[in-house]
Amino acid sequence: MKPSPPPDYLAGYPEELVAPVRRLIAEQRLGDVLRRKYPAAHEVRTDRALYDYVQDLRGQYLRNGAQVSKVAFDSKMHVLRNALGTHTTIARVQGGKLKAKREICVASVFREMPPEFLRMIVVHELAHLKESGHDRHFYQLCRHMEPAYHQLEFDVRVYLSHLAAGGAALWAPEERDQGGNPTASMGESCGTFARQ
């Protein structure tokens, strides 16, 4: 059985945007270009920190939007669902009433990315609290929360193409021993945090 090719994260983009990316991948220079444009990773590493980050953005832009009861990084999302983030509504019966809870999961690949990339995926999932589809209103809301939304989405896809081509993770934090020397890369864990 022939292995399936890596996903084409840049499918649908015009050739004049994709060709330079392919050239940089072939020349093994794409990582350097991305590191110059986005030099540092964000500090949101835990589900609790991600929850607080999402709530801050929601409070800033969607005060009247639905509450989010759970936010988590998900280490299996990208592989299993071919998605980078999800938003779900869970309906539960409590007493005689039907209560809906909103949840947002973000692929754990975003744990080790620049703050701009994390903001892009969180803005995308928050926009789904008001707009279910990917239509004009949805993208207007995304641009309201993050004016550079479309450029950031393209750059995330460029980075994912870099990874799919065998490129190294660019913003992976290093663990350090007691002497401050780098050790092996941090392991990935997926927990959940739910606010009751």
mmCIF file of C-alpha atoms in Angstrom:
data_model
loop_
_atom_site.group_PDB
_atom_site.id
_atom_site.type_symbol
_atom_site.label_atom_id
_atom_site.label_comp_id
_atom_site.label_asym_id
_atom_site.label_seq_id
_atom_site.Cartn_x
_atom_site.Cartn_y
_atom_site.Cartn_z
ATOM 1 C CA MET A 1 0.000 0.000 0.000
ATOM 2 C CA LYS A 2 1.359 3.379 -1.046
ATOM 3 C CA PRO A 3 1.536 6.003 1.732
ATOM 4 C CA SER A 4 -0.708 8.993 1.221
ATOM 5 C CA PRO A 5 1.003 12.287 0.354
ATOM 6 C CA PRO A 6 1.097 15.004 3.001
ATOM 7 C CA PRO A 7 -1.847 17.414 2.949
ATOM 8 C CA ASP A 8 -1.569 20.351 0.580
ATOM 9 C CA TYR A 9 -2.141 23.181 3.031
ATOM 10 C CA LEU A 10 -1.842 25.765 0.254
ATOM 11 C CA ALA A 11 -4.457 24.257 -2.070
ATOM 12 C CA GLY A 12 -6.774 26.926 -3.399
ATOM 13 C CA TYR A 13 -4.237 29.749 -3.152
ATOM 14 C CA PRO A 14 -3.036 31.410 -6.384
ATOM 15 C CA GLU A 15 0.150 30.035 -7.926
ATOM 16 C CA GLU A 16 1.930 33.393 -7.533
ATOM 17 C CA LEU A 17 1.633 32.966 -3.736
ATOM 18 C CA VAL A 18 2.402 29.247 -3.637
ATOM 19 C CA ALA A 19 5.405 29.149 -6.015
ATOM 20 C CA PRO A 20 7.752 31.181 -3.749
ATOM 21 C CA VAL A 21 6.802 28.965 -0.793
ATOM 22 C CA ARG A 22 7.586 25.796 -2.767
ATOM 23 C CA ARG A 23 10.895 27.315 -3.872
ATOM 24 C CA LEU A 24 11.851 28.148 -0.273
ATOM 25 C CA ILE A 25 10.926 24.602 0.808
ATOM 26 C CA ALA A 26 13.080 23.135 -1.985
ATOM 27 C CA GLU A 27 15.979 25.408 -0.966
ATOM 28 C CA GLN A 28 15.401 24.526 2.718
ATOM 29 C CA ARG A 29 15.157 28.224 3.596
ATOM 30 C CA LEU A 30 11.485 28.493 4.573
ATOM 31 C CA GLY A 31 12.186 27.942 8.269
ATOM 32 C CA ASP A 32 14.654 30.836 8.324
ATOM 33 C CA VAL A 33 12.168 33.139 6.594
ATOM 34 C CA LEU A 34 9.418 32.246 9.078
ATOM 35 C CA ARG A 35 11.733 32.680 12.094
ATOM 36 C CA ARG A 36 12.720 36.159 10.900
ATOM 37 C CA LYS A 37 9.082 37.157 10.440
ATOM 38 C CA TYR A 38 7.911 35.567 13.713
ATOM 39 C CA PRO A 39 10.937 35.407 16.057
ATOM 40 C CA ALA A 40 9.338 34.167 19.282
ATOM 41 C CA ALA A 41 6.777 31.686 20.536
ATOM 42 C CA HIS A 42 3.882 32.656 22.780
ATOM 43 C CA GLU A 43 3.787 31.764 26.476
ATOM 44 C CA VAL A 44 0.365 30.040 26.518
ATOM 45 C CA ARG A 45 1.395 26.470 27.361
ATOM 46 C CA THR A 46 -1.359 25.069 29.576
ATOM 47 C CA ASP A 47 -5.059 24.508 29.069
ATOM 48 C CA ARG A 48 -5.738 26.941 31.905
ATOM 49 C CA ALA A 49 -3.654 29.661 30.235
ATOM 50 C CA LEU A 50 -5.413 28.943 26.924
ATOM 51 C CA TYR A 51 -8.810 29.207 28.634
ATOM 52 C CA ASP A 52 -7.856 32.600 30.096
ATOM 53 C CA TYR A 53 -6.513 33.759 26.720
ATOM 54 C CA VAL A 54 -9.751 32.761 24.946
ATOM 55 C CA GLN A 55 -11.877 34.425 27.632
ATOM 56 C CA ASP A 56 -9.883 37.663 27.338
ATOM 57 C CA LEU A 57 -10.446 37.807 23.578
ATOM 58 C CA ARG A 58 -14.100 36.822 23.940
ATOM 59 C CA GLY A 59 -14.631 39.548 26.527
ATOM 60 C CA GLN A 60 -12.938 42.105 24.325
ATOM 61 C CA TYR A 61 -14.840 41.351 21.103
ATOM 62 C CA LEU A 62 -17.861 39.150 21.853
ATOM 63 C CA ARG A 63 -19.243 40.386 25.164
ATOM 64 C CA ASN A 64 -22.763 39.351 24.197
ATOM 65 C CA GLY A 65 -21.613 36.071 22.646
ATOM 66 C CA ALA A 66 -22.107 32.653 24.147
ATOM 67 C CA GLN A 67 -20.044 31.680 27.174
ATOM 68 C CA VAL A 68 -17.278 29.142 26.637
ATOM 69 C CA SER A 69 -17.219 26.493 29.338
ATOM 70 C CA LYS A 70 -14.169 24.506 28.251
ATOM 71 C CA VAL A 71 -10.999 25.258 26.295
ATOM 72 C CA ALA A 72 -8.161 22.791 25.722
ATOM 73 C CA PHE A 73 -5.203 21.893 23.573
ATOM 74 C CA ASP A 74 -5.830 18.567 21.798
ATOM 75 C CA SER A 75 -2.834 16.475 20.702
ATOM 76 C CA LYS A 76 -4.920 14.191 18.465
ATOM 77 C CA MET A 77 -6.974 16.817 16.642
ATOM 78 C CA HIS A 78 -4.801 17.565 13.614
ATOM 79 C CA VAL A 79 -4.203 13.880 12.849
ATOM 80 C CA LEU A 80 -7.678 12.467 13.470
ATOM 81 C CA ARG A 81 -10.001 15.280 12.431
ATOM 82 C CA ASN A 82 -7.805 17.001 9.844
ATOM 83 C CA ALA A 83 -8.579 20.213 11.721
ATOM 84 C CA LEU A 84 -6.590 22.797 13.642
ATOM 85 C CA GLY A 85 -9.373 23.844 15.972
ATOM 86 C CA THR A 86 -12.934 22.871 16.774
ATOM 87 C CA HIS A 87 -15.903 24.458 18.432
ATOM 88 C CA THR A 88 -18.679 22.293 19.787
ATOM 89 C CA THR A 89 -21.957 22.809 21.545
ATOM 90 C CA ILE A 90 -22.860 20.140 24.064
ATOM 91 C CA ALA A 91 -26.514 19.953 25.115
ATOM 92 C CA ARG A 92 -27.197 18.500 28.558
ATOM 93 C CA VAL A 93 -30.389 18.051 30.504
ATOM 94 C CA GLN A 94 -30.208 19.585 33.961
ATOM 95 C CA GLY A 95 -33.423 19.096 35.863
ATOM 96 C CA GLY A 96 -36.214 19.966 33.458
ATOM 97 C CA LYS A 97 -34.082 22.299 31.350
ATOM 98 C CA LEU A 98 -31.834 21.764 28.382
ATOM 99 C CA LYS A 99 -28.519 23.572 28.864
ATOM 100 C CA ALA A 100 -25.959 24.097 26.127
ATOM 101 C CA LYS A 101 -22.244 24.407 26.813
ATOM 102 C CA ARG A 102 -19.720 25.655 24.280
ATOM 103 C CA GLU A 103 -16.283 24.107 24.029
ATOM 104 C CA ILE A 104 -13.223 25.079 22.006
ATOM 105 C CA CYS A 105 -10.310 22.764 21.275
ATOM 106 C CA VAL A 106 -7.105 23.896 19.604
ATOM 107 C CA ALA A 107 -4.620 21.502 17.981
ATOM 108 C CA SER A 108 -1.597 21.131 20.238
ATOM 109 C CA VAL A 109 0.691 22.136 17.368
ATOM 110 C CA PHE A 110 -0.385 25.699 18.308
ATOM 111 C CA ARG A 111 1.188 25.260 21.748
ATOM 112 C CA GLU A 112 4.566 25.936 20.137
ATOM 113 C CA MET A 113 3.852 28.720 17.669
ATOM 114 C CA PRO A 114 4.134 32.513 17.594
ATOM 115 C CA PRO A 115 1.462 34.550 19.410
ATOM 116 C CA GLU A 116 0.066 35.750 16.079
ATOM 117 C CA PHE A 117 -0.685 32.167 14.978
ATOM 118 C CA LEU A 118 -2.409 31.314 18.269
ATOM 119 C CA ARG A 119 -4.490 34.473 18.018
ATOM 120 C CA MET A 120 -5.537 33.553 14.463
ATOM 121 C CA ILE A 121 -6.875 30.106 15.424
ATOM 122 C CA VAL A 122 -8.589 31.402 18.580
ATOM 123 C CA VAL A 123 -10.213 34.242 16.614
ATOM 124 C CA HIS A 124 -11.403 31.674 14.065
ATOM 125 C CA GLU A 125 -13.013 29.459 16.706
ATOM 126 C CA LEU A 126 -14.521 32.426 18.579
ATOM 127 C CA ALA A 127 -16.080 33.689 15.348
ATOM 128 C CA HIS A 128 -17.914 30.370 15.155
ATOM 129 C CA LEU A 129 -19.759 31.298 18.362
ATOM 130 C CA LYS A 130 -21.685 33.841 16.271
ATOM 131 C CA GLU A 131 -21.358 32.534 12.701
ATOM 132 C CA SER A 132 -21.538 28.793 12.039
ATOM 133 C CA GLY A 133 -20.402 28.781 8.410
ATOM 134 C CA HIS A 134 -17.349 30.102 6.611
ATOM 135 C CA ASP A 135 -19.136 32.885 4.776
ATOM 136 C CA ARG A 136 -18.635 36.624 4.271
ATOM 137 C CA HIS A 137 -20.031 37.506 7.735
ATOM 138 C CA PHE A 138 -17.760 34.958 9.393
ATOM 139 C CA TYR A 139 -14.619 36.397 7.806
ATOM 140 C CA GLN A 140 -15.731 39.976 8.549
ATOM 141 C CA LEU A 141 -15.960 39.003 12.212
ATOM 142 C CA CYS A 142 -12.521 37.362 12.047
ATOM 143 C CA ARG A 143 -11.051 40.535 10.535
ATOM 144 C CA HIS A 144 -12.799 42.641 13.189
ATOM 145 C CA MET A 145 -11.034 40.653 15.922
ATOM 146 C CA GLU A 146 -7.743 40.358 14.002
ATOM 147 C CA PRO A 147 -7.239 42.749 11.056
ATOM 148 C CA ALA A 148 -4.359 40.619 9.680
ATOM 149 C CA TYR A 149 -6.455 37.427 9.877
ATOM 150 C CA HIS A 150 -6.056 36.370 6.224
ATOM 151 C CA GLN A 151 -2.281 36.910 6.184
ATOM 152 C CA LEU A 152 -1.907 34.998 9.444
ATOM 153 C CA GLU A 153 -4.020 32.113 8.142
ATOM 154 C CA PHE A 154 -1.811 31.927 5.042
ATOM 155 C CA ASP A 155 1.352 32.036 7.170
ATOM 156 C CA VAL A 156 0.035 29.225 9.403
ATOM 157 C CA ARG A 157 -0.578 27.158 6.264
ATOM 158 C CA VAL A 158 2.951 27.973 5.078
ATOM 159 C CA TYR A 159 4.353 26.766 8.410
ATOM 160 C CA LEU A 160 2.278 23.570 8.267
ATOM 161 C CA SER A 161 3.627 23.014 4.739
ATOM 162 C CA HIS A 162 7.136 23.438 6.167
ATOM 163 C CA LEU A 163 6.403 20.748 8.775
ATOM 164 C CA ALA A 164 4.769 18.428 6.209
ATOM 165 C CA ALA A 165 7.888 18.706 4.028
ATOM 166 C CA GLY A 166 9.972 17.399 6.935
ATOM 167 C CA GLY A 167 11.058 20.753 8.325
ATOM 168 C CA ALA A 168 11.856 21.062 12.015
ATOM 169 C CA ALA A 169 9.477 22.682 14.489
ATOM 170 C CA LEU A 170 10.635 26.291 14.658
ATOM 171 C CA TRP A 171 9.413 27.454 18.036
ATOM 172 C CA ALA A 172 9.674 24.314 20.176
ATOM 173 C CA PRO A 173 10.804 25.267 23.680
ATOM 174 C CA GLU A 174 13.823 23.554 25.108
ATOM 175 C CA GLU A 175 13.763 21.898 28.494
ATOM 176 C CA ARG A 176 16.746 22.797 30.603
ATOM 177 C CA ASP A 177 18.517 20.853 33.307
ATOM 178 C CA GLN A 178 19.391 22.349 36.696
ATOM 179 C CA GLY A 179 22.532 23.894 35.206
ATOM 180 C CA GLY A 180 20.502 25.698 32.535
ATOM 181 C CA ASN A 181 21.683 23.445 29.704
ATOM 182 C CA PRO A 182 19.204 22.331 27.005
ATOM 183 C CA THR A 183 17.911 18.761 27.317
ATOM 184 C CA ALA A 184 15.527 16.764 25.144
ATOM 185 C CA SER A 185 12.458 18.539 23.764
ATOM 186 C CA MET A 186 9.373 18.834 25.983
ATOM 187 C CA GLY A 187 6.823 16.015 25.738
ATOM 188 C CA GLU A 188 3.281 16.710 24.650
ATOM 189 C CA SER A 189 0.377 16.194 26.978
ATOM 190 C CA CYS A 190 -3.276 16.855 26.457
ATOM 191 C CA GLY A 191 -5.425 17.669 29.433
ATOM 192 C CA THR A 192 -8.664 19.518 29.784
ATOM 193 C CA PHE A 193 -9.775 22.387 31.899
ATOM 194 C CA ALA A 194 -13.432 23.058 32.406
ATOM 195 C CA ARG A 195 -14.806 26.016 34.288
ATOM 196 C CA GLN A 196 -17.930 25.060 36.174
#
